[in-house]
Short mmCIF file of C-alpha atoms and ligand atoms in Angstrom, two decimals:
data_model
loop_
_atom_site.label_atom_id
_atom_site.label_comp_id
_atom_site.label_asym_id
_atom_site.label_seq_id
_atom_site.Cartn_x
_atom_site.Cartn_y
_atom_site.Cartn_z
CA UNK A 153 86.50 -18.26 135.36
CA UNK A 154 88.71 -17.28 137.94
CA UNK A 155 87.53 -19.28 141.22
CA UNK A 156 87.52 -22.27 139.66
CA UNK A 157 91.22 -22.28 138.66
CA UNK A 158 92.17 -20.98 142.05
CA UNK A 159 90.79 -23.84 143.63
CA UNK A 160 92.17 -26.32 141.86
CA UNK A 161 95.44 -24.78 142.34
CA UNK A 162 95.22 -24.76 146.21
CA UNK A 163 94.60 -27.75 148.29
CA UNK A 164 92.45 -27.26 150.25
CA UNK A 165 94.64 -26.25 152.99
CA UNK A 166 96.83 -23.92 150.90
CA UNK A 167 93.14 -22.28 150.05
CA UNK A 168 92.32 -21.87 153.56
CA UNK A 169 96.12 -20.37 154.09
CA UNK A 170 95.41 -18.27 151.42
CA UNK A 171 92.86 -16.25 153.24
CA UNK A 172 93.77 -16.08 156.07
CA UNK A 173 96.97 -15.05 154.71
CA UNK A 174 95.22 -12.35 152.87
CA UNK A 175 93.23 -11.35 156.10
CA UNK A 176 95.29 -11.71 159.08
CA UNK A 177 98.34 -11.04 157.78
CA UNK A 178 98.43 -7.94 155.42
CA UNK A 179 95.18 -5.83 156.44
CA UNK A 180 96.10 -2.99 154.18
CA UNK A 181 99.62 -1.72 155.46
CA UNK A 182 101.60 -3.59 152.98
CA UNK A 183 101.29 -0.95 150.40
CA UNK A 184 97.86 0.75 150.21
CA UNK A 185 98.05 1.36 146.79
CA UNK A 186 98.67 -2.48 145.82
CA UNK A 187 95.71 -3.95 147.58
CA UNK A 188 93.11 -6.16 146.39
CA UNK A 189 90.86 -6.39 148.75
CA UNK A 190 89.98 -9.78 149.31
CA UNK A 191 87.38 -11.56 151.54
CA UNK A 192 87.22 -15.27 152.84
CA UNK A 193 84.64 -17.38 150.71
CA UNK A 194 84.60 -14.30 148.31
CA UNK A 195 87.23 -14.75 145.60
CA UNK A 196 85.32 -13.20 142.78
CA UNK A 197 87.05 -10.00 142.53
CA UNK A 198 90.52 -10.93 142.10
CA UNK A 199 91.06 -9.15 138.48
CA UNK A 200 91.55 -11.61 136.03
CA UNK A 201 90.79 -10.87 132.05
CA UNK A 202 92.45 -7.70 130.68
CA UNK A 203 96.42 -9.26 129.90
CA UNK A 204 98.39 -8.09 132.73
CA UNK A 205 101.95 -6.93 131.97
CA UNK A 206 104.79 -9.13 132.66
CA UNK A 207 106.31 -9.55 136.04
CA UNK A 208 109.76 -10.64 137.58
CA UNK A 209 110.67 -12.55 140.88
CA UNK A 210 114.19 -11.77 141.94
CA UNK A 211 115.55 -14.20 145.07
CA UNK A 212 118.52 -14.42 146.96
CA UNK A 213 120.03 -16.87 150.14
CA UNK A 214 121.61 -15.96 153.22
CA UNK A 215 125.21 -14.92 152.24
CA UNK A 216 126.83 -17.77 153.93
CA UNK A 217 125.06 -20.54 152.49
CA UNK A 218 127.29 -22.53 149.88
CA UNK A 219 126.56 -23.37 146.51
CA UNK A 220 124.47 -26.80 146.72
CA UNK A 221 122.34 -25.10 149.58
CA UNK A 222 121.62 -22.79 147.04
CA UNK A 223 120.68 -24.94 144.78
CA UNK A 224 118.47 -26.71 146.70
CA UNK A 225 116.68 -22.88 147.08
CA UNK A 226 116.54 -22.41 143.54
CA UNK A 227 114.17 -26.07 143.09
CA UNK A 228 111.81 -24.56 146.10
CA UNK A 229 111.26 -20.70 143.96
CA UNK A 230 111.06 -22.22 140.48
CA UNK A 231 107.97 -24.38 142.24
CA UNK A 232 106.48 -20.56 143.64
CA UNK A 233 107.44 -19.65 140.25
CA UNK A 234 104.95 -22.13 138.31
CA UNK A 235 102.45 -21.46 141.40
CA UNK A 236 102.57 -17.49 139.86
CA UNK A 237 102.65 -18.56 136.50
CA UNK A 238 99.04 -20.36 137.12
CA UNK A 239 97.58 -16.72 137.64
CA UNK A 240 100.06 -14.08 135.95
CA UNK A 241 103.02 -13.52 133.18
CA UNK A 242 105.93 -14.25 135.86
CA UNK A 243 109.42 -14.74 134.93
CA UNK A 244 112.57 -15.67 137.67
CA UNK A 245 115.60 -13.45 137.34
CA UNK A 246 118.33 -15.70 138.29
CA UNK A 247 120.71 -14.00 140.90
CA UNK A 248 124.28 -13.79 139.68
CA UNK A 249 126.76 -16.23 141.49
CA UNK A 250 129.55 -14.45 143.81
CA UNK A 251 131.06 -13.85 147.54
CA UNK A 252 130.63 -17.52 148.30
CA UNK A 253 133.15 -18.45 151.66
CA UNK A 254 134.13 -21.48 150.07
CA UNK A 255 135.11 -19.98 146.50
CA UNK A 256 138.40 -19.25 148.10
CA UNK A 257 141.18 -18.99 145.07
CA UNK A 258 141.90 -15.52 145.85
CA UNK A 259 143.38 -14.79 142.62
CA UNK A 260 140.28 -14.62 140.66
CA UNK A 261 137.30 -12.15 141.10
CA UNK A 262 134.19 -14.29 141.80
CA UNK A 263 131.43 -12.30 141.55
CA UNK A 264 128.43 -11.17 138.75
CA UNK A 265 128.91 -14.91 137.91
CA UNK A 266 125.48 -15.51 135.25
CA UNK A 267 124.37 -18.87 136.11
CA UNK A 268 125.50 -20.27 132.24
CA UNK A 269 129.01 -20.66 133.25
CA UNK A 270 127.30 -23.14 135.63
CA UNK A 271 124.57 -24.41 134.06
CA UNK A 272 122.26 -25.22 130.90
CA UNK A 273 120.06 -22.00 131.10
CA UNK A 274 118.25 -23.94 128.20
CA UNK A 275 116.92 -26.69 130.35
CA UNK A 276 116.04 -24.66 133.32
CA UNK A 277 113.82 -22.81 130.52
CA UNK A 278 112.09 -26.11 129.85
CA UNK A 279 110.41 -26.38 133.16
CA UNK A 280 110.19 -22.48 134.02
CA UNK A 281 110.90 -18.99 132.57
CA UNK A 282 114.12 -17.66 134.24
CA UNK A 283 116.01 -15.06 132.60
CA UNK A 284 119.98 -14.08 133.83
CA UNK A 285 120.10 -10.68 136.00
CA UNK A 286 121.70 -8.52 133.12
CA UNK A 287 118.75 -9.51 130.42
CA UNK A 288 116.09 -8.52 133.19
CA UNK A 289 118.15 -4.97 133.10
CA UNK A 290 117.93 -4.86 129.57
CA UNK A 291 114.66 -6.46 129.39
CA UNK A 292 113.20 -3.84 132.30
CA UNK A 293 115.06 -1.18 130.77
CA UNK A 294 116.96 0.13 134.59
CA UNK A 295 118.35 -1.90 137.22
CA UNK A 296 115.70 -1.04 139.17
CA UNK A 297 113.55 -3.54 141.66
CA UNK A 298 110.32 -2.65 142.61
CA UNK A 299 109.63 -4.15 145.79
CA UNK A 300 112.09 -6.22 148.84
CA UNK A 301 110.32 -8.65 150.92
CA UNK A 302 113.36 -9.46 153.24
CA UNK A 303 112.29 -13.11 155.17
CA UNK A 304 112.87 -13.81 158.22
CA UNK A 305 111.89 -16.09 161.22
CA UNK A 306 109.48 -15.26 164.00
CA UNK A 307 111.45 -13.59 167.27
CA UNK A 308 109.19 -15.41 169.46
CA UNK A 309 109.75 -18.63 168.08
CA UNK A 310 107.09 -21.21 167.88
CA UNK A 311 104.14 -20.12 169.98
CA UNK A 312 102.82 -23.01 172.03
CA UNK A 313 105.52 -25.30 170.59
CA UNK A 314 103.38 -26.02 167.91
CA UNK A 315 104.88 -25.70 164.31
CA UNK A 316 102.13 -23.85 162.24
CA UNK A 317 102.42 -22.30 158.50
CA UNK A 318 101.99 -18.26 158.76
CA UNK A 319 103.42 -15.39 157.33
CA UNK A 320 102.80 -12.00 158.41
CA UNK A 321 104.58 -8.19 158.11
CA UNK A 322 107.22 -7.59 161.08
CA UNK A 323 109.06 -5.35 162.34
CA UNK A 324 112.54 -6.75 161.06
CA UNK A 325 114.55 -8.75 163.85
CA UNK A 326 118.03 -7.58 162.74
CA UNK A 327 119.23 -4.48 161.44
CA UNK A 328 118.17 -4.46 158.01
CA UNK A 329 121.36 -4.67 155.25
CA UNK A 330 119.34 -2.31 152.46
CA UNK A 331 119.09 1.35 153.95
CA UNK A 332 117.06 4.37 152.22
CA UNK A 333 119.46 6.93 150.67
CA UNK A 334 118.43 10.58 150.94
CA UNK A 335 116.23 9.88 148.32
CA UNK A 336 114.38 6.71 150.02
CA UNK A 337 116.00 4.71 147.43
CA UNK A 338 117.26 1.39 149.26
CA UNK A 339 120.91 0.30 148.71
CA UNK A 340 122.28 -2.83 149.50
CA UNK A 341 124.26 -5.65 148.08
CA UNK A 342 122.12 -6.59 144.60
CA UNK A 343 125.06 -9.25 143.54
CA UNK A 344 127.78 -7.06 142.96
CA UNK A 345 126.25 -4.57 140.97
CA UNK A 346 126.79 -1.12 142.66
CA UNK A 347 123.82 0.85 140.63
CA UNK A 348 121.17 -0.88 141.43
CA UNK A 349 118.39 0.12 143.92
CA UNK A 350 115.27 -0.85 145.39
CA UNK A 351 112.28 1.50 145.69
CA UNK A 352 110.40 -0.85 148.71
CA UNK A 353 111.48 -2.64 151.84
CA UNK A 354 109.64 -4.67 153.91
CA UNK A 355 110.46 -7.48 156.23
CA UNK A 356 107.75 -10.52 156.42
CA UNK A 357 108.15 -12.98 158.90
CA UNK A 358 107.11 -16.29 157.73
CA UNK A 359 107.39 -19.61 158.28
CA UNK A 360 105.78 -22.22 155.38
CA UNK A 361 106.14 -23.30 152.30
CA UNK A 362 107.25 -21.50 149.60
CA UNK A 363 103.81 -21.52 148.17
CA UNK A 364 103.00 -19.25 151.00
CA UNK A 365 104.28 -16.48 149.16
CA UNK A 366 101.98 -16.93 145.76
CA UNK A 367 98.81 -14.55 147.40
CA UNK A 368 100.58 -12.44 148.74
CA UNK A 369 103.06 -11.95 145.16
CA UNK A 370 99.55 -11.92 143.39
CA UNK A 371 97.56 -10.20 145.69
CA UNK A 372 99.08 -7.87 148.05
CA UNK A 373 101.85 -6.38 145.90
CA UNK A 374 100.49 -6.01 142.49
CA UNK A 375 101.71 -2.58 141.48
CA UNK A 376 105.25 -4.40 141.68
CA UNK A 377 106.81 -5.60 138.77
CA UNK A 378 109.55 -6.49 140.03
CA UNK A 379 109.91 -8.30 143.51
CA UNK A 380 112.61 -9.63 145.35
CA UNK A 381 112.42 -12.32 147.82
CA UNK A 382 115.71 -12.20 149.95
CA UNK A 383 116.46 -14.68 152.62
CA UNK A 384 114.40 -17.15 150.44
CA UNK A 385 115.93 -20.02 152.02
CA UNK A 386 113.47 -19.20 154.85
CA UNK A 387 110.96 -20.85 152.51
CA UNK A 388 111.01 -24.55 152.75
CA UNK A 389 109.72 -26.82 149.94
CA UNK A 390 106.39 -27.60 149.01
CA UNK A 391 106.74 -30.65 148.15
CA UNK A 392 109.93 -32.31 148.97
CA UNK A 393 111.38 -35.84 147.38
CA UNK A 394 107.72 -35.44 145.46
CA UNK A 395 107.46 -34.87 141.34
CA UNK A 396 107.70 -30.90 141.37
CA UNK A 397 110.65 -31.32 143.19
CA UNK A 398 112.67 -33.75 140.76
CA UNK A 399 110.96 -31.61 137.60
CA UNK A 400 112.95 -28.80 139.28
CA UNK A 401 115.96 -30.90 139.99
CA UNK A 402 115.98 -32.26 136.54
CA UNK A 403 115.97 -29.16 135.13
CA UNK A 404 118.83 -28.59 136.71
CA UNK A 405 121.67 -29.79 134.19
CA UNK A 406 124.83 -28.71 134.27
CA UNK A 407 127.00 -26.57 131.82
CA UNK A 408 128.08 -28.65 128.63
CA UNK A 409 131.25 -27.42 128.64
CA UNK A 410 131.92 -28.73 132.53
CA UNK A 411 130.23 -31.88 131.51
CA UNK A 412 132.59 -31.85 128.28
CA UNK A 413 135.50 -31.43 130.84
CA UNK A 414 134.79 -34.06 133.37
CA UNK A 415 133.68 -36.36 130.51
CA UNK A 416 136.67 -36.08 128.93
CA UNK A 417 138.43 -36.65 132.57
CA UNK A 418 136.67 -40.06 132.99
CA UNK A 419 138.05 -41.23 129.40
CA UNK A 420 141.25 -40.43 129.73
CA UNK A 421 142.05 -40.97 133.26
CA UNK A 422 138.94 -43.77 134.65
CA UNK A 423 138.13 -45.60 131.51
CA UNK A 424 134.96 -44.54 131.12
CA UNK A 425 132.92 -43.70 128.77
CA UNK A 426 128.36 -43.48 128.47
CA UNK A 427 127.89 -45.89 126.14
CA UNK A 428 130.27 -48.61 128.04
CA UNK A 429 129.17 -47.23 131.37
CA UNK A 430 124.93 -47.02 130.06
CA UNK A 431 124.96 -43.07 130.91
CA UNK A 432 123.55 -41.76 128.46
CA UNK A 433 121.71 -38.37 128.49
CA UNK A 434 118.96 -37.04 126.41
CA UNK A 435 119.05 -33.60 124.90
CA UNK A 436 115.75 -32.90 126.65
CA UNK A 437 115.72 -33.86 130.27
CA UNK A 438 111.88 -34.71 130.24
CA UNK A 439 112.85 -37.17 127.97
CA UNK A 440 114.94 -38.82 130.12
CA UNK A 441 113.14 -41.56 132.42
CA UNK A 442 115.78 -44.63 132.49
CA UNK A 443 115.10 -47.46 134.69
CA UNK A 444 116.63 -47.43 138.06
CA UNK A 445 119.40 -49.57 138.04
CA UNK A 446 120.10 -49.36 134.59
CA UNK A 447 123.07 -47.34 134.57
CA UNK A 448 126.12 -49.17 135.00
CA UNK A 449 129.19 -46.71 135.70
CA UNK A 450 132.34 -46.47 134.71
CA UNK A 451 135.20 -49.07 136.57
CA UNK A 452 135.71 -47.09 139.14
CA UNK A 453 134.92 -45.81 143.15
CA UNK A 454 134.12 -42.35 143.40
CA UNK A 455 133.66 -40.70 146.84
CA UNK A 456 133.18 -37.04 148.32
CA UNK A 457 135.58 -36.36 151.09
CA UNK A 458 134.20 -33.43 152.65
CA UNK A 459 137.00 -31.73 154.56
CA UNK A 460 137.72 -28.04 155.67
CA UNK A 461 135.22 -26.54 157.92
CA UNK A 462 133.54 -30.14 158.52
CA UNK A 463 136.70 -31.60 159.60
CA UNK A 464 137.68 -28.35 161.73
CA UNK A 465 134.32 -28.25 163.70
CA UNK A 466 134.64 -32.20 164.23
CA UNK A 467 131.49 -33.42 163.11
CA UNK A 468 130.41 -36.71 164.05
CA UNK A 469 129.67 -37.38 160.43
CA UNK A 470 133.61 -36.97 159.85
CA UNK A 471 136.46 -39.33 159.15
CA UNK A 472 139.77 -39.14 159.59
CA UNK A 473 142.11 -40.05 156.53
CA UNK A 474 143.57 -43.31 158.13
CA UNK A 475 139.34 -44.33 158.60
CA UNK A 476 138.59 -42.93 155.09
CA UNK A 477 141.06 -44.70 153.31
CA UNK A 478 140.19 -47.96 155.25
CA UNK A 479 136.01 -47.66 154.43
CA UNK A 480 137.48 -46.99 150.50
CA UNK A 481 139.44 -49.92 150.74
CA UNK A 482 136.49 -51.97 151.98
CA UNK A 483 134.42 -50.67 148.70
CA UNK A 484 136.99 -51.08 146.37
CA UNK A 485 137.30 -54.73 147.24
CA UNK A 486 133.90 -55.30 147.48
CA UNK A 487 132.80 -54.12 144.24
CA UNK A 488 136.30 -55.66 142.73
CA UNK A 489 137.71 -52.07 141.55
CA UNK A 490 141.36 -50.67 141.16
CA UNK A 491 140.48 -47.02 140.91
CA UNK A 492 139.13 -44.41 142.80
CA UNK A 493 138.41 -41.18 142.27
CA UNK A 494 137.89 -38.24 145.31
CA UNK A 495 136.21 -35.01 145.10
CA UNK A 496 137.34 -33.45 147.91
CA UNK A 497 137.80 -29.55 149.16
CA UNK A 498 141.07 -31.37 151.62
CA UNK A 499 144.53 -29.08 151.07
CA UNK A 500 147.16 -30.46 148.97
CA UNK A 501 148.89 -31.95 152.02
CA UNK A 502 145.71 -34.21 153.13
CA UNK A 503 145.34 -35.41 149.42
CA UNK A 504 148.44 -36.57 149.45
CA UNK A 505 148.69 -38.47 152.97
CA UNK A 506 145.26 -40.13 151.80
CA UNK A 507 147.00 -41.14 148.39
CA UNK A 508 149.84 -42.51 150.67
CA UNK A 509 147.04 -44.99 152.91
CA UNK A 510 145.78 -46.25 149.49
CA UNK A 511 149.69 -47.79 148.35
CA UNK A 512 147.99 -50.72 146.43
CA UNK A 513 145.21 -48.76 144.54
CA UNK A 514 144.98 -45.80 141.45
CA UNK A 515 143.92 -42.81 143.25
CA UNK A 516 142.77 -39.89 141.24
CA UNK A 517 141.57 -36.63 141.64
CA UNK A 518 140.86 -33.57 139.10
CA UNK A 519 143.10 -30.48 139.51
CA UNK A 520 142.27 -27.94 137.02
CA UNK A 521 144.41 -26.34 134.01
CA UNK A 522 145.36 -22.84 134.93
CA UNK A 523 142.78 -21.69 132.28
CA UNK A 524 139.89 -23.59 133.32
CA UNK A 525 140.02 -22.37 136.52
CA UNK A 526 140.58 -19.25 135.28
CA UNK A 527 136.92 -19.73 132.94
CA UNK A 528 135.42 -21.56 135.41
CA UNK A 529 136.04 -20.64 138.46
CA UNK A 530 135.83 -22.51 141.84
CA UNK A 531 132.71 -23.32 141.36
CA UNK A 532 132.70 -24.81 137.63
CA UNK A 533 135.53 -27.15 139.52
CA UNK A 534 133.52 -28.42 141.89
CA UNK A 535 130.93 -29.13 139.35
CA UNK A 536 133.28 -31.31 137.33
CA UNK A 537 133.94 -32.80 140.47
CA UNK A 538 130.20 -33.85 141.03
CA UNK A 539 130.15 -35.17 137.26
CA UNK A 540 132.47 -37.41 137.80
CA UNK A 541 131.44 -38.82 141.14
CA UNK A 542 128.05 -39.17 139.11
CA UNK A 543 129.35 -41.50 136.97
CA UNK A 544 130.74 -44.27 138.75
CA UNK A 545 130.48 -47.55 139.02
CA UNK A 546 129.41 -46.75 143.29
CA UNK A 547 129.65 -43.41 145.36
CA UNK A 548 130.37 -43.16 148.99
CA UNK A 549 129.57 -39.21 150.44
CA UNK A 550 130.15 -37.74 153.52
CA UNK A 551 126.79 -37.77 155.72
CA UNK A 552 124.74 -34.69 155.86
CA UNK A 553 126.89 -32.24 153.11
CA UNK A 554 124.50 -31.24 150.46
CA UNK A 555 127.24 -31.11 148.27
CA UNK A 556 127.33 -35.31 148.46
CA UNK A 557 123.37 -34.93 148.02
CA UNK A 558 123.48 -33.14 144.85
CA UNK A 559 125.78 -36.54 143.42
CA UNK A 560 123.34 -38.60 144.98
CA UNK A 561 120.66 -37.06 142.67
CA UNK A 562 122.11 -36.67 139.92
CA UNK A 563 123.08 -40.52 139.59
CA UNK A 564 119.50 -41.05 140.34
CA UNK A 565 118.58 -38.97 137.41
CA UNK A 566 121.63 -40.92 135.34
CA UNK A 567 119.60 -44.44 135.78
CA UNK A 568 121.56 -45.70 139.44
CA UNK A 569 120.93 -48.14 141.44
CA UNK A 570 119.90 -46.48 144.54
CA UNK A 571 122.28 -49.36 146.54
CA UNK A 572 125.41 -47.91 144.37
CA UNK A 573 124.58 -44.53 145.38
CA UNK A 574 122.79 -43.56 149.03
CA UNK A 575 126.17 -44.07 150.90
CA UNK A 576 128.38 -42.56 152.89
CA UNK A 577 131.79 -42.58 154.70
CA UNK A 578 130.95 -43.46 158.82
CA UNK A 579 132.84 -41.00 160.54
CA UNK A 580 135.54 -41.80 163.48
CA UNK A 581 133.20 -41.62 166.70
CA UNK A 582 130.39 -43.69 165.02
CA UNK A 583 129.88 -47.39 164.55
CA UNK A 584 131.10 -49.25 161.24
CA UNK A 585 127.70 -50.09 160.77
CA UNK A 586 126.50 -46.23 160.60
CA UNK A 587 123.20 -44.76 159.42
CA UNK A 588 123.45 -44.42 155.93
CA UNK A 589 121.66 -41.42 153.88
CA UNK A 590 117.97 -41.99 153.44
CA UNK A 591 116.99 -42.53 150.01
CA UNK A 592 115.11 -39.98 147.70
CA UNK A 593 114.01 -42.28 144.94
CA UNK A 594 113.19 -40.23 141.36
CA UNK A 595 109.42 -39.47 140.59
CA UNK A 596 108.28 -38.58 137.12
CA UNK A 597 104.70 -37.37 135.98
N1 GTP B 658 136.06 -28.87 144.00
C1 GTP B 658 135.45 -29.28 145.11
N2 GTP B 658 134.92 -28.39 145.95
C2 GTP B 658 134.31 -28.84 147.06
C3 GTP B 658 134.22 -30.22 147.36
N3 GTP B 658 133.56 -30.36 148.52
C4 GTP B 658 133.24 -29.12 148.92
N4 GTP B 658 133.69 -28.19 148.04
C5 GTP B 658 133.52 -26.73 148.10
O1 GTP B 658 132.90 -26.42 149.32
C6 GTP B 658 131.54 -26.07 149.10
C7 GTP B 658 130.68 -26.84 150.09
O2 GTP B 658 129.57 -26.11 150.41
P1 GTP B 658 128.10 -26.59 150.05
O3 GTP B 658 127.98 -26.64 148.57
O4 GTP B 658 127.20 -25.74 150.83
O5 GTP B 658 127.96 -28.05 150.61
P2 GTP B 658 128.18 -28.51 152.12
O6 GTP B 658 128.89 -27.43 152.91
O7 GTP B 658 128.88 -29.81 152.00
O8 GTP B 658 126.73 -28.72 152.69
P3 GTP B 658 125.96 -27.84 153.80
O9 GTP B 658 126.35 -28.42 155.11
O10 GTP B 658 124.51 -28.00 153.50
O11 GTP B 658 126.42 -26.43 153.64
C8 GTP B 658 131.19 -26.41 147.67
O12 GTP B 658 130.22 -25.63 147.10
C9 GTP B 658 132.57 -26.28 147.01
O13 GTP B 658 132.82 -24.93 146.69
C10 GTP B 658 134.80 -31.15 146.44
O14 GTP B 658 134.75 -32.35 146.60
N5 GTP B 658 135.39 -30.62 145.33
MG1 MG B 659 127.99 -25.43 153.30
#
């Protein structure tokens, strides 16, 4: 039963990556003990039958990546996820939140964060298995991971120029940041969490796909339980803009009680309200297949100012506040609207001055209640942020922030035209006329 499955799984050039995979790149020295040995054309004794116990993928991103990065990471492993789940019992452990540089309200302690303050753990459950960190403790019975597979890039580069999808074990390029203790236990940052350890280390050069990783998960390291892809952003998607991607995406709904917030926000403050506005949601997000365009949005301009570090390392993509406020202007006439609201990470002082270049117009943004900050930290704020950029009436982002890219989505998912949505402010060294964001248009099944 088993080779048929397999190669309906893999394309056929996934298949022939999958052997050579096997072959070239593992021989036997990932971990003796774990191999399957596995031939090209000869996929008959990869053990199937007896139920195998279950197993859990842990992931984690390059400390300095920011939240909607991560996001974006998160859509690409919960696709490797269903891969495993073709073969074998595999559930994702989803990394606690914390340490992000842009989290910067030094007051509160931002780490251990378990993804329900940020999101509808329900609804990611509807398109995969993913359990928070502290149940797979519970659920594992130690804080224990089996096996590290730490990715990196290749130190020579692309050989011959030519971009090519390979993986193999390396020597790691940089020091690696889990060490053996004196008992060859590895230590390491594991989100915050100061007991737990990893038994295994390796460091796997790679550069693919995230399906790249499913033989070698299945294959090469099958006395692990538990395995821990970090540096997963090294993985790219398998199959980006397509339907996997925007099941995965979908999935992806926010909190109710930051939705509850920022719905409440657009009532009170914007007027606005899903049944007026056509936004409504379905409890179940595979439900949820409205026609494009037929979201209206509440009577407002929302836009996503992206400030701080973009602004400091002058990106072309950037405006000044005197060219932001005119390009708002522009919209807000254009589309006959009095209010605007910004999501924006600007200081206090910008805020203001850009409030000041808008005399004639509402200009709102949301500033948190001491105890909602306090619940939800920086990052539940920028969520509510996103919500309500989601839900008006037309959305203008700032060119290449993933931040603006997650809004972008999400009104797709709302019902948006994508004319009210894919735009962005032109920043001060570019024409008026700039390149505007290419357009990811939804795909269901
Ligand atoms: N509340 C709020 N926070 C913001 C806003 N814009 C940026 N931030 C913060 O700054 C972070 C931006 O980092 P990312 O989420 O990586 O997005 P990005 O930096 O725009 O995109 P990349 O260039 O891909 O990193 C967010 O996660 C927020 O913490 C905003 O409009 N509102
Ligand atoms: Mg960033």
């Amino acid at each position: 039963m088993a080779a048929p499955i397999r190669s309906i799984i893999f394309p056929s050039v996934l298949l022939f990556l999958y052997i050579s995979v096997g072959i070239g790149a593992f021989n036997s020295d990932i971990d003796p003990s774990d191999n399957v040995a596995f031939h090209s054309g000869n996929q008959q004794n990869v053990q199937f039958g007896a139920a195998k116990p279950r197993r859990f993928l842990l992931y984690d991103v390059n400390h300095g990546e920011g939240f909607n990065l991560r996001r974006d990471v998160y859509m690409r492993i919960a696709n490797l996820l269903r891969r495993l789940r073709q073969d074998e019992d595999w559930v994702l452990v989803l990394p606690p939140w914390g340490g992000l540089y842009h989290w910067k309200t030094r007051s509160l302690e931002q780490i251990r964060i378990p993804w329900s303050t940020f999101f509808n753990v329900e609804s990611l459950n509807r398109f995969i298995p993913v359990i928070e960190f502290d149940e797979f403790v519970k659920e594992s019975g130690q804080a224990v991971i089996d096996q590290i597979l730490y990715l990196q890039g290749y130190k020579e580069g692309w050989t011959n120029g030519k971009w090519e999808e390979k993986i193999d074990e390396r020597e790691c390029i940089d020091p690696p940041s889990y060490q053996p203790d004196g008992k060859g236990l590895y230590r390491g940052w594991f989100w915050g969490y100061s007991d737990v350890y990893a038994k295994a280390f390796k460091c796997l050069s790679v550069q693919g796909m995230a399906g790249i990783m499913a033989p070698i998960l299945l294959h090469n390291v099958t006395t692990r339980r538990s395995v821990f892809i970090d540096r997963a952003e090294e993985m790219l998607h398998d199959y980006y803009g397509q339907v996997d991607y925007w099941n995965a995406r979908r999935s992806m709904r926010f909190a109710k009680h930051l939705r509850d917030i920022g719905d409440e926000f657009r009532a009170n403050s914007l007027e606005s309200t899903d049944e007026k506005d056509k936004t409504q949601t379905t409890e179940d997000w595979r439900e949820m297949k409205p026609k494009p365009g037929s979201a209206l949005g509440g009577p407002y301009l929302a836009v996503h100012l992206r400030r701080e570090d973009y602004a400091r390392s002058k990106r072309k993509e950037v405006a000044t506040l005197p060219r932001a406020a005119e390009q708002i202007k522009a919209a807000l006439i254009k589309y006959d609207l009095r209010k605007v609201f910004v999501a924006t990470d600007a200081p206090k002082h910008e805020i203001k001055e850009l409030k000041k270049l808008l005399p004639d117009y509402k200009v709102y943004n949301y500033v948190p209640p001491k105890g909602i900050l306090e619940n939800f930290k920086d990052g539940g704020v920028a969520i509510i942020d996103q919500w309500i950029c989601a839900h008006a009436r037309y959305f203008m982002g700032t060119g290449g922030s993933t931040f603006s890219f997650r809004i972008q989505e999400e009104r797709q998912i709302l019902g948006f035209d994508t004319k009210m949505t894919y735009n962005r402010f032109c920043g001060d060294t570019e024409p008026e006329d700039c390149e505007q964001p290419s357009v990811w248009k939804i795909v269901y099944d």
